[in-house]
Short mmCIF file of C-alpha atoms in Angstrom, two decimals:
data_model
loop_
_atom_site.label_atom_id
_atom_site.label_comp_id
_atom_site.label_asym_id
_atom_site.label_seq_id
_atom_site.Cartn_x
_atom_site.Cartn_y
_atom_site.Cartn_z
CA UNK Z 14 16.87 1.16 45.43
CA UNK Z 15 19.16 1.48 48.56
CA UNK Z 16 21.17 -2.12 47.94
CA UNK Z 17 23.23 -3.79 50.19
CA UNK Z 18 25.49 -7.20 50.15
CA UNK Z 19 23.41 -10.03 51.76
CA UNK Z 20 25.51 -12.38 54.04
CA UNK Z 21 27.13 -14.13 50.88
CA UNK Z 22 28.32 -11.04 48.97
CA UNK Z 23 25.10 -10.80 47.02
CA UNK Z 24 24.27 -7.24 45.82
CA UNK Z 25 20.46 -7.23 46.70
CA UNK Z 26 17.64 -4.40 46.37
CA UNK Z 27 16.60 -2.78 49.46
CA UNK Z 28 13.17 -1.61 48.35
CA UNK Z 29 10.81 -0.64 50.85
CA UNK Z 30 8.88 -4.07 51.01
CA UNK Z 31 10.11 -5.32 54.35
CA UNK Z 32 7.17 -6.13 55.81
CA UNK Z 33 5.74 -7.47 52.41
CA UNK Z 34 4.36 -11.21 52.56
CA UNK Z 35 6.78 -12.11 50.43
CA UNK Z 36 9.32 -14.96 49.60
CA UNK Z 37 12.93 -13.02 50.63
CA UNK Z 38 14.43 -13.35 46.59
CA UNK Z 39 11.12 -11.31 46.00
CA UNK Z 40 11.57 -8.50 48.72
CA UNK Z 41 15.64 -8.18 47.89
CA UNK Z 42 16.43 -9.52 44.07
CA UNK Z 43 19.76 -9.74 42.98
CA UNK Z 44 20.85 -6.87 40.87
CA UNK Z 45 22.48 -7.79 37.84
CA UNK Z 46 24.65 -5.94 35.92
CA UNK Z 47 22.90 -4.30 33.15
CA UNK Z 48 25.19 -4.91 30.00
CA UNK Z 49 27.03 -8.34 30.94
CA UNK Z 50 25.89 -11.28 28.50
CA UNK Z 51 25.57 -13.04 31.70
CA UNK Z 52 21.68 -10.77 32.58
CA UNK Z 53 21.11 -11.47 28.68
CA UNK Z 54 21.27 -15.12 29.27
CA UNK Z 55 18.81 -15.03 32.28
CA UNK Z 56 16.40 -13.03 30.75
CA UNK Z 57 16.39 -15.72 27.65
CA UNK Z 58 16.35 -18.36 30.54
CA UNK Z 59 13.12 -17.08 31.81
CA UNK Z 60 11.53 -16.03 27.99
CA UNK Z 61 12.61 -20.24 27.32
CA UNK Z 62 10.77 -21.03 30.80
CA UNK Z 63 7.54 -19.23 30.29
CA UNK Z 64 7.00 -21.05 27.31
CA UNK Z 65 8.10 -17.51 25.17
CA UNK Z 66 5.39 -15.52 27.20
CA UNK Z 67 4.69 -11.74 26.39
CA UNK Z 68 7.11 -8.95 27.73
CA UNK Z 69 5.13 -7.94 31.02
CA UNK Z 70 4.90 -11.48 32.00
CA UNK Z 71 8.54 -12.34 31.62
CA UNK Z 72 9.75 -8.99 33.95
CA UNK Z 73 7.52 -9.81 36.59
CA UNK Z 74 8.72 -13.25 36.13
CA UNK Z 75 11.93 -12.22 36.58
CA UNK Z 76 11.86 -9.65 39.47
CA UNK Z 77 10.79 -12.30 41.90
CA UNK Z 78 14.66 -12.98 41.49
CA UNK Z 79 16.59 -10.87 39.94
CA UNK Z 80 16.64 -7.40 39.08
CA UNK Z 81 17.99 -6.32 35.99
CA UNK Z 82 18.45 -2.49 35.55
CA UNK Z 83 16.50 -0.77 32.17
CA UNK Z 84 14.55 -4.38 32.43
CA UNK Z 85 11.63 -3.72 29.90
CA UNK Z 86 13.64 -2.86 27.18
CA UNK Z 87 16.06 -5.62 27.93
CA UNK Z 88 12.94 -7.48 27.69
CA UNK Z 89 11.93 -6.31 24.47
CA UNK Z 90 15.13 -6.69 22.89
CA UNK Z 91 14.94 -10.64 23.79
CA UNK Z 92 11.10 -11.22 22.66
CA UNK Z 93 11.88 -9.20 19.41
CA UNK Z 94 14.94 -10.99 18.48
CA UNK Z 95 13.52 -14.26 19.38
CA UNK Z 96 13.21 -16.48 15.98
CA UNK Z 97 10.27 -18.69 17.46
CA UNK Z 98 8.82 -15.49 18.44
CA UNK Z 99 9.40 -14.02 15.17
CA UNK Z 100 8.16 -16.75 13.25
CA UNK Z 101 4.54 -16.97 15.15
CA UNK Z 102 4.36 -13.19 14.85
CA UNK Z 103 6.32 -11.72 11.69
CA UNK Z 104 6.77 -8.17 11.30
CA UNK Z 105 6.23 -7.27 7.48
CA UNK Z 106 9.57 -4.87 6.66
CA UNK Z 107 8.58 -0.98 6.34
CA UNK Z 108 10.71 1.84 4.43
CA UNK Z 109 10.51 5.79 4.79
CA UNK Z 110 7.76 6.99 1.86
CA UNK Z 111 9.10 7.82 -0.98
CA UNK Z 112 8.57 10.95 -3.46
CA UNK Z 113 5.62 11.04 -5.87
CA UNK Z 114 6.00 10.14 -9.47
CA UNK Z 115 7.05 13.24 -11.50
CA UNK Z 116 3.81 12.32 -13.53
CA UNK Z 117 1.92 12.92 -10.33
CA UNK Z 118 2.73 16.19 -9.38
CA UNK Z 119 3.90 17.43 -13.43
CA UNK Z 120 0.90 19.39 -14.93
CA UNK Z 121 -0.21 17.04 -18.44
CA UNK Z 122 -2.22 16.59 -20.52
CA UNK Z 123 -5.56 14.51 -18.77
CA UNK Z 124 -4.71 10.61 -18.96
CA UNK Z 125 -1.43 11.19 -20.73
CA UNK Z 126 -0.26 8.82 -17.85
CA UNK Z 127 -2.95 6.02 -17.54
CA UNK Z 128 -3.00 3.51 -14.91
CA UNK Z 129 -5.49 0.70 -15.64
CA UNK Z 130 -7.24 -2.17 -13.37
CA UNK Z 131 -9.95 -4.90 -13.62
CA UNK Z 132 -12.87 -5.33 -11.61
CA UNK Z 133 -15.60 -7.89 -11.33
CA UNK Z 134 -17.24 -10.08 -12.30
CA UNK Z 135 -20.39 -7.93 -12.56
CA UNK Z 136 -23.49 -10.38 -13.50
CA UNK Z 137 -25.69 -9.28 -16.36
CA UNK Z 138 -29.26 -10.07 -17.05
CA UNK Z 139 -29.55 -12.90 -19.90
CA UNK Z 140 -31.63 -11.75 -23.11
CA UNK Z 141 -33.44 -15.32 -22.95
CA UNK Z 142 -34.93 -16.05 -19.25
CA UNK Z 143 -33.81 -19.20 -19.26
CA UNK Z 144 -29.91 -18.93 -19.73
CA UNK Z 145 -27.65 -18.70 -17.49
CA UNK Z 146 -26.26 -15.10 -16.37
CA UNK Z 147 -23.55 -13.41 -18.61
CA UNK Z 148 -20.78 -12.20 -17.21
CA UNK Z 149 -18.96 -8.87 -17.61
CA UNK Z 150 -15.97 -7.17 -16.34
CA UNK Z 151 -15.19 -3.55 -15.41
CA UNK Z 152 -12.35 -1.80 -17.07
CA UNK Z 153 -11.21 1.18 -15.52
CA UNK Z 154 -8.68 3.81 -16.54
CA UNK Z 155 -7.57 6.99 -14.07
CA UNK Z 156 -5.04 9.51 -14.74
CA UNK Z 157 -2.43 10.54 -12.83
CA UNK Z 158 -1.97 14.25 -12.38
CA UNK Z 159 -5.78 14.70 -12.72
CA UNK Z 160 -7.14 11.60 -11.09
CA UNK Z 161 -10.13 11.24 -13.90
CA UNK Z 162 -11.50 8.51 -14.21
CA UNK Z 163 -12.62 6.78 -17.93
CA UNK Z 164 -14.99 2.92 -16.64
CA UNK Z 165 -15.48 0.79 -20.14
CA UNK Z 166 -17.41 -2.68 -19.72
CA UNK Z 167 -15.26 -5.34 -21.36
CA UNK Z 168 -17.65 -8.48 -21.83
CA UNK Z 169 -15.37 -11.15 -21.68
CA UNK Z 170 -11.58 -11.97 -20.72
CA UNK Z 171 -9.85 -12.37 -23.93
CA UNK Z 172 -6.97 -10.23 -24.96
CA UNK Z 173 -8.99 -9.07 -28.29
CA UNK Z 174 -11.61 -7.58 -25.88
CA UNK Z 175 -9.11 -5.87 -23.66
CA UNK Z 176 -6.95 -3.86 -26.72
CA UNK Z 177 -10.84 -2.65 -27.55
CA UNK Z 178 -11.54 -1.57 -24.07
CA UNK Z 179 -8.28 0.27 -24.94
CA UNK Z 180 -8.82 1.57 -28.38
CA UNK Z 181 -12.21 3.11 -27.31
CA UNK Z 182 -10.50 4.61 -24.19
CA UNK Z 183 -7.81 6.02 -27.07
CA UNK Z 184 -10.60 7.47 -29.25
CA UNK Z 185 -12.27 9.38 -26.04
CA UNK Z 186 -9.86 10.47 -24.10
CA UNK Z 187 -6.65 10.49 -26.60
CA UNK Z 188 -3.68 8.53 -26.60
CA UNK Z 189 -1.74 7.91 -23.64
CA UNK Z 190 2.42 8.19 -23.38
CA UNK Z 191 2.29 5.61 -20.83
CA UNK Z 192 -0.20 3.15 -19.38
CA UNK Z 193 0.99 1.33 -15.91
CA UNK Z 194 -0.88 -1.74 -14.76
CA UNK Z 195 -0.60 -4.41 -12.30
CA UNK Z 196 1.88 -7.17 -12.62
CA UNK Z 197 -0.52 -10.40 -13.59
CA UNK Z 198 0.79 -12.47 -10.67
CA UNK Z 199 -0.93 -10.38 -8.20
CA UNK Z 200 -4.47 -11.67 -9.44
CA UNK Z 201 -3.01 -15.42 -7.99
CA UNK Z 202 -4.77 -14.84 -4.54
CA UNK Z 203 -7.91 -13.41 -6.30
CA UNK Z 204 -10.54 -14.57 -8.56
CA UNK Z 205 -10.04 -17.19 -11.40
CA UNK Z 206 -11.23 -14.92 -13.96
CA UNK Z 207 -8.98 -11.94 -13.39
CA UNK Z 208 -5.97 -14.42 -12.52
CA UNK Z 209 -6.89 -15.77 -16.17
CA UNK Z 210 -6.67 -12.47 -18.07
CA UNK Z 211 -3.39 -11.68 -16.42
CA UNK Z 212 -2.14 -14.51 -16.74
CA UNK Z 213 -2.44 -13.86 -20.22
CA UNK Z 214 -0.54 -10.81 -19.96
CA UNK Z 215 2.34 -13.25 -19.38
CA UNK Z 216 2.35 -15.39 -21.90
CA UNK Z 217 4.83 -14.53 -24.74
CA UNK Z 218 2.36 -14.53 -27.41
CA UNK Z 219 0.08 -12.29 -25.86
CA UNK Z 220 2.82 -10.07 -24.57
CA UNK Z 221 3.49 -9.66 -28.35
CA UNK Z 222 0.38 -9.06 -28.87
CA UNK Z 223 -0.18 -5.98 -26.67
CA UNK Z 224 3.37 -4.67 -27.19
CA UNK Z 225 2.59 -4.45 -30.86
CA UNK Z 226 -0.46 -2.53 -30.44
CA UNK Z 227 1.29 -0.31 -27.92
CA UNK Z 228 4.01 0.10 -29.74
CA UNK Z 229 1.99 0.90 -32.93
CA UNK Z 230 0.03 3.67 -30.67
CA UNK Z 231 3.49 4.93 -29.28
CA UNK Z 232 2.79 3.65 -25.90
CA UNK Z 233 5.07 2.92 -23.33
CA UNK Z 234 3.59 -0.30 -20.60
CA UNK Z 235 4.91 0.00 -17.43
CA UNK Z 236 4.09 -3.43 -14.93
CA UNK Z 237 4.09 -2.84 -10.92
CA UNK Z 238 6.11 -5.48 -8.92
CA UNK Z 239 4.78 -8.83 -8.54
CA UNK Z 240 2.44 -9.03 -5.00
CA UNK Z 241 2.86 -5.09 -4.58
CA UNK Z 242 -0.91 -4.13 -5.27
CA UNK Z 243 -0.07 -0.84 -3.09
CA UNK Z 244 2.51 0.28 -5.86
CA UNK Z 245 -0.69 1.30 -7.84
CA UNK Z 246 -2.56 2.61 -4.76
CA UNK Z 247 -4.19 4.83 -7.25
CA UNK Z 248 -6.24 2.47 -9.33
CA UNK Z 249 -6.72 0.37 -6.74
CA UNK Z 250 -8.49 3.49 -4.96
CA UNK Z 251 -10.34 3.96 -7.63
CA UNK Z 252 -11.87 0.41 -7.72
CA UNK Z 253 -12.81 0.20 -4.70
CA UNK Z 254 -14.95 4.24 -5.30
CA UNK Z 255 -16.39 2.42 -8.42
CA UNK Z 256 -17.30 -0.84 -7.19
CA UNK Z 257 -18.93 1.33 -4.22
CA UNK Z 258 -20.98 3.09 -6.30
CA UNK Z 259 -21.94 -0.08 -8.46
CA UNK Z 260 -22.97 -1.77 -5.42
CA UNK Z 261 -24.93 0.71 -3.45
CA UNK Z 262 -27.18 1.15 -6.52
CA UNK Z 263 -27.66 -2.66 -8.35
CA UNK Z 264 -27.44 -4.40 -4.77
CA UNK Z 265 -28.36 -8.23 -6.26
CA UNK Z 266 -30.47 -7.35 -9.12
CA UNK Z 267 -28.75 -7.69 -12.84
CA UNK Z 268 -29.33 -4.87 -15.60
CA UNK Z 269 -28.91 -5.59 -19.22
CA UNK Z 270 -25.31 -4.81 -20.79
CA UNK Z 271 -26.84 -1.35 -22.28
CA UNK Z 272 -28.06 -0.74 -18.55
CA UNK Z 273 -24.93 -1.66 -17.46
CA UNK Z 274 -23.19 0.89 -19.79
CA UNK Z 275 -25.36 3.33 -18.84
CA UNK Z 276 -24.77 2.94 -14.86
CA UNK Z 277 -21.06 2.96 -15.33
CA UNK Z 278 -21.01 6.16 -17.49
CA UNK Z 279 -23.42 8.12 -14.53
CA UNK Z 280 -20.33 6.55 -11.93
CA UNK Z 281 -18.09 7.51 -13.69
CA UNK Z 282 -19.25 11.18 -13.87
CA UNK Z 283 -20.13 10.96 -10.19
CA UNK Z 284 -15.89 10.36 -9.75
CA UNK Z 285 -14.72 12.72 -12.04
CA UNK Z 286 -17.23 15.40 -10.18
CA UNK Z 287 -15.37 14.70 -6.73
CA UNK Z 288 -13.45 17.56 -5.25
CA UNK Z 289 -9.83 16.91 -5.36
CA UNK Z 290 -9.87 19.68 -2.36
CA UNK Z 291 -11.58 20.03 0.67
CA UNK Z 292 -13.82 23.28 0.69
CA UNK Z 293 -12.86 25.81 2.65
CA UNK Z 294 -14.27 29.23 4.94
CA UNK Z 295 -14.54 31.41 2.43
CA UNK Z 296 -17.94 32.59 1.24
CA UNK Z 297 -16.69 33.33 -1.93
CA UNK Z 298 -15.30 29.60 -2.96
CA UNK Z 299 -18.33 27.77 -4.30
CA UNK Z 300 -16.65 25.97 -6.95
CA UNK Z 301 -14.26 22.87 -5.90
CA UNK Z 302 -11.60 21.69 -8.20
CA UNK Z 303 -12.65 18.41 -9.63
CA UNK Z 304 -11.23 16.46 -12.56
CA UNK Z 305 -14.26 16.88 -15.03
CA UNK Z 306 -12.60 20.74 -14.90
CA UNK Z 307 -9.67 19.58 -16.44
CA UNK Z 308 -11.60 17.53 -19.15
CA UNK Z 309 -14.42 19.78 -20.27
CA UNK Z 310 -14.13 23.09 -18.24
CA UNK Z 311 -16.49 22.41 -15.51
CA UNK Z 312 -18.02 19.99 -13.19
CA UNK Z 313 -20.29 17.34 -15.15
CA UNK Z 314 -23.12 17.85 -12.67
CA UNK Z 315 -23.13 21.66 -12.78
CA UNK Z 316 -25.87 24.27 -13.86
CA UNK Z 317 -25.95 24.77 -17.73
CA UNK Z 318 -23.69 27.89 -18.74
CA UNK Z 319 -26.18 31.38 -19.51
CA UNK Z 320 -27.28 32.33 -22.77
CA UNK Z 321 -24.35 34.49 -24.15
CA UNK Z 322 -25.65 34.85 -28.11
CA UNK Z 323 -26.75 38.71 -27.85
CA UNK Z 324 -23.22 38.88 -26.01
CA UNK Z 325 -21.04 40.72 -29.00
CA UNK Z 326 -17.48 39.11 -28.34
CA UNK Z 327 -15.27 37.51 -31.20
CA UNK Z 328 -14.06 34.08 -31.48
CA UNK Z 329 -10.77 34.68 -30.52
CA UNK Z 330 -11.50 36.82 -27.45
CA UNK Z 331 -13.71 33.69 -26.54
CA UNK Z 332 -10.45 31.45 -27.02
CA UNK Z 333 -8.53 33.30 -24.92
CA UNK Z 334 -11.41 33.32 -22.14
CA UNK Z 335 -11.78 29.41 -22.21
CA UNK Z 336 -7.78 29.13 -22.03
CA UNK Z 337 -7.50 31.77 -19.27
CA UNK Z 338 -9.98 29.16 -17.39
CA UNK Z 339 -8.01 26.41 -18.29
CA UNK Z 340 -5.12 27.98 -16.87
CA UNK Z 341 -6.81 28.68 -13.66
CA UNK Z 342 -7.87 25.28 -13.32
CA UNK Z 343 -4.42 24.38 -13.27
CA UNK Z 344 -3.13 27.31 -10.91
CA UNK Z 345 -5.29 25.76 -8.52
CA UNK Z 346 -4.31 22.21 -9.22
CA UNK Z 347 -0.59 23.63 -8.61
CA UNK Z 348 -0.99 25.36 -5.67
CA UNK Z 349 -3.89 23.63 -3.76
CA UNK Z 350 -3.98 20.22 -4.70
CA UNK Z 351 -0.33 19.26 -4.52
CA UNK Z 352 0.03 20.96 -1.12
CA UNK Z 353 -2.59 18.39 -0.15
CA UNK Z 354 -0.20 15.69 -1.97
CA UNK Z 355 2.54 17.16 0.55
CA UNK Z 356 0.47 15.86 3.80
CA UNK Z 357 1.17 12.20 5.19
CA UNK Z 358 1.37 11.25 8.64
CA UNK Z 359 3.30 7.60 7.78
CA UNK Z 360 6.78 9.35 8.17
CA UNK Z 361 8.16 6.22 8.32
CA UNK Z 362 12.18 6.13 9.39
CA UNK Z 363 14.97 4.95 6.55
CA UNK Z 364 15.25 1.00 6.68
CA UNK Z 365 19.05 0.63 5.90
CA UNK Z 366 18.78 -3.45 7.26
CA UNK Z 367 17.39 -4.60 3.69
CA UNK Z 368 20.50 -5.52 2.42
CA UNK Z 369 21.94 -9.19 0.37
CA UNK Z 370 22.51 -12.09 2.34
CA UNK Z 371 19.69 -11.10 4.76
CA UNK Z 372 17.38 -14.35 6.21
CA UNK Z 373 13.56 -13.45 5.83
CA UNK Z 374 10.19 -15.11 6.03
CA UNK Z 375 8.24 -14.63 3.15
CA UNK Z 376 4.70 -13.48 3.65
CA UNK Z 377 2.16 -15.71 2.62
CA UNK Z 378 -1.78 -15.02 3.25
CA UNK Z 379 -2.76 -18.59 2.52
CA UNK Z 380 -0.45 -19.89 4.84
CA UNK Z 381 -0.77 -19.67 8.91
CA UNK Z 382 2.36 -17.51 9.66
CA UNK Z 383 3.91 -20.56 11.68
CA UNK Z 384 4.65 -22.06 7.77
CA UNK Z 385 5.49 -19.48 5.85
CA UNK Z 386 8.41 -20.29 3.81
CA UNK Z 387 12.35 -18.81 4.59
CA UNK Z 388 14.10 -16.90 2.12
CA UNK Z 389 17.56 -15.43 1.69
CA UNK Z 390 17.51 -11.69 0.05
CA UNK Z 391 19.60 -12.10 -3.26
CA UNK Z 392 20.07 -8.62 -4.32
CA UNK Z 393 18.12 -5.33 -4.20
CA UNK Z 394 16.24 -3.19 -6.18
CA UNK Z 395 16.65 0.82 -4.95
CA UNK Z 396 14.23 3.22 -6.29
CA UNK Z 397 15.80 6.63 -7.25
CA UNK Z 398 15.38 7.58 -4.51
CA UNK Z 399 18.17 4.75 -3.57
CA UNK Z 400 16.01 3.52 -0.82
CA UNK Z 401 14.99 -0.47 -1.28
CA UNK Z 402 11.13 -1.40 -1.30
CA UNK Z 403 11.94 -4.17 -4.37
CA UNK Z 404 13.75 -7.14 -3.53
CA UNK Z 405 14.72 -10.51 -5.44
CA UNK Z 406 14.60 -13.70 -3.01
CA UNK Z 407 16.39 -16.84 -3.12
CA UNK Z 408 14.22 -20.05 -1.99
CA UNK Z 409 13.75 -23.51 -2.47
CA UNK Z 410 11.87 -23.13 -5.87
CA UNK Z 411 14.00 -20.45 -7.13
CA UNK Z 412 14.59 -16.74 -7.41
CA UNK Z 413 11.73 -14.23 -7.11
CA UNK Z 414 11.07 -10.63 -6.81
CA UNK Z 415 8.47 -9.30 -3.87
CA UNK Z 416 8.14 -5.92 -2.67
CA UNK Z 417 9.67 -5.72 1.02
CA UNK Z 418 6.13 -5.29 2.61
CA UNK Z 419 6.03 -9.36 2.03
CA UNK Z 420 9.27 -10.33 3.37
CA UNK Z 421 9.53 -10.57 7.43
CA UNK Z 422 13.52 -9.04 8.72
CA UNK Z 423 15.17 -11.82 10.59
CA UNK Z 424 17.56 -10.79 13.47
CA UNK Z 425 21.07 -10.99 12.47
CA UNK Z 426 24.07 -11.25 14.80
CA UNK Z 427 24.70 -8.00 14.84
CA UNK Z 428 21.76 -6.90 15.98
CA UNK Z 429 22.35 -8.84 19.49
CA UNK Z 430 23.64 -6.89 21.68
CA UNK Z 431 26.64 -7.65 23.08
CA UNK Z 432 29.00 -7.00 26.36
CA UNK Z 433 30.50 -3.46 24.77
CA UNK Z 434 27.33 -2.02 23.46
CA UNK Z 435 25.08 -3.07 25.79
CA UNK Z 436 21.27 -4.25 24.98
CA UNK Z 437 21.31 -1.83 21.48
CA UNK Z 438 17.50 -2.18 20.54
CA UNK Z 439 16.50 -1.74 24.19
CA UNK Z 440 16.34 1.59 26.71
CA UNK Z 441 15.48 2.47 30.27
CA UNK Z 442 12.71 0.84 32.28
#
């Protein structure tokens, strides 16, 4: 930079722009020292004076006076830890991924571990021209370790038609140990007749209700966190497969409920045919792992088995054949599938700023960002892994719980820097 002291002391940048057409405070700016408060307070100056303009507006702003050493990140620090800033563009709070559920990666029994979700509503064809279409909803159940997939058409919304969605799920596919669902206040934001049945879920009666029958079947209901609908990211995949499928096929037209019934149960073979692996090189791999091996031995769309009847072999000899499969079927599930599970690029770093007493905005999609609604973090919720992604919220109509991927990190005083530390969330130009 070659500086020198102008005439009045000033320490100034030499630069090689002498013969620049430029104003002199543009050819020589005054260096400022890079961790007094003093260069802090210049930089928010300008950030004030440009009307809180972007980051490469503000430096070259700046430069045409002064000349702040490690100047973009000094720049970042201010525009991040600006509130207005924050407020017009909020940052939703991330934490490092966590481990899978032990009932994802614990070899069971299929759907022993049953997450359920609603889809819809799917419009039916009337059985008299002249009504008005019926409506019908899409159950769907998927299993953890083996991601099968069970669809059941529920025709209406009432709790009574839900617990027999349920009880024929129980008399296919056998009784779960635990069922996991979405909390009912995440249908708010979606349509009226899914944010009625869960809403239902909440009411005490109902609650009964279901908890009777669960507890009656020896079922154990687990409930996400409310506005968390990536806490069941497996369901909600599932949906969104299903309601592909649906789709693609009906388009607009509208099938009778027993054409209905029949779609859904050729989707629902279509998922549970899907290879939970990519296929490889070899030549001699022409079978992929799907989930219909895990539930009948095979895939549901494969050739029919050889005639075996002039075969001599005993029953038990076949026994042992079908279990040695079986077991196979789950070698690979151990030692292909979960080293797929083991992949993820979102290696997201440890948030340790979640903590009580922290100011946050609170995300709200039918809000404009500029008025969604402050909130004070009341306590927090650690997983077992004892990182936070639940939090309970203190605001102006009381205390809630949101997952942290709604709440918006405010800059606290300590994360200014200061005179000692220098500009802490900022780096070299």
């Amino acid at each position: 930079m070659s500086p020198f002291f102008d005439p009045e002391g000033v320490l100034r940048v030499g630069g090689r722009l002498n013969f620049a057409l430029l104003p002199y405070q543009a050819k020589h700016p005054a260096l400022l020292p890079t961790k007094h408060p003093f260069t802090r307070l210049i930089v928010e100056h300008f950030h004030r004076k440009l009307l809180h303009g972007g980051g490469r507006q503000l430096l070259t702003a700046i430069r045409e006076e002064f000349w702040p050493p490690r100047g973009r990140k000094l720049v970042q620090s201010v525009v991040r830890n600006c509130f207005r800033c924050i407020r017009l563009n909020p940052v939703p709070a991330q934490q490092q991924i966590g481990q899978l559920p032990a009932q994802r990666v614990i070899p069971s029994r299929p759907f022993s571990v049953t997450g359920i979700d609603y889809a819809g509503p799917l419009y039916l064809r009337p059985i008299h021209k002249r009504a008005a279409p019926a409506k019908a909803y899409l159950c769907l159940f998927v299993c953890f370790s083996t991601k099968a997939v069970h669809l059941e058409l529920v025709g209406d919304l009432s709790t009574q038609a839900f617990l027999c969605s349920l009880r024929r799920f129980i008399s296919r596919r056998g009784r779960p140990a635990h069922i996991h669902t979405d909390n009912g206040k995440n249908f708010e934001g979606a349509k009226n007749e899914l944010a009625e049945l869960f809403s239902r879920f909440q009411d005490q009666s109902q609650q009964n209700e279901i908890a009777t029958f669960c507890s009656d079947e020896g079922i154990t209901w687990h409930l996400t966190p409310p506005k968390a609908p990536h806490f069941g990211g497996l369901w909600e995949a599932a949906v969104k497969v299903a309601k592909k499928h649906l789709y693609r096929q009906l388009g607009s037209s509208r099938l009778s409920f027993e054409d209905m019934c029949t779609i859904l149960m050729q989707i629902e073979a279509i998922m549970n045919s899907r290879p939970l692996l990519p296929m490889t090189e070899d030549p001699n791999d022409l079978a992929a792992l799907t989930p219909a091996h895990f539930l009948i031995g095979s895939s549901l769309h494969a050739l029919p088995d050889p005639d075996v009847r002039s075969i001599p072999t005993s029953r038990l000899q076949h026994h042992q054949q079908l279990q040695q499969h079986v077991q196979q079927f789950w070698t690979r599930w151990r030692q292909e599938y979960l080293q797929e599970l083991q992949k993820d690029t979102r290696l997201w770093q440890r948030n340790e700023q979640i903590v009580p007493g922290r100011m946050v905005i609170l995300v709200d999609e039918m809000q404009p960002t500029i008025r969604w609604p402050l909130a004070r973090i009341e306590s927090v919720l650690p997983g077992n892994d004892h990182l936070v992604r639940v939090v309970t919220l203190r605001t102006t109509r009381g205390i809630i719980t949101r997952p942290i991927t709604k709440i918006c990190l405010l800059p606290s005083s300590s994360m200014v820097p200061n005179a000692e530390d220098g500009p802490a969330s900022s780096g070299g130009a």
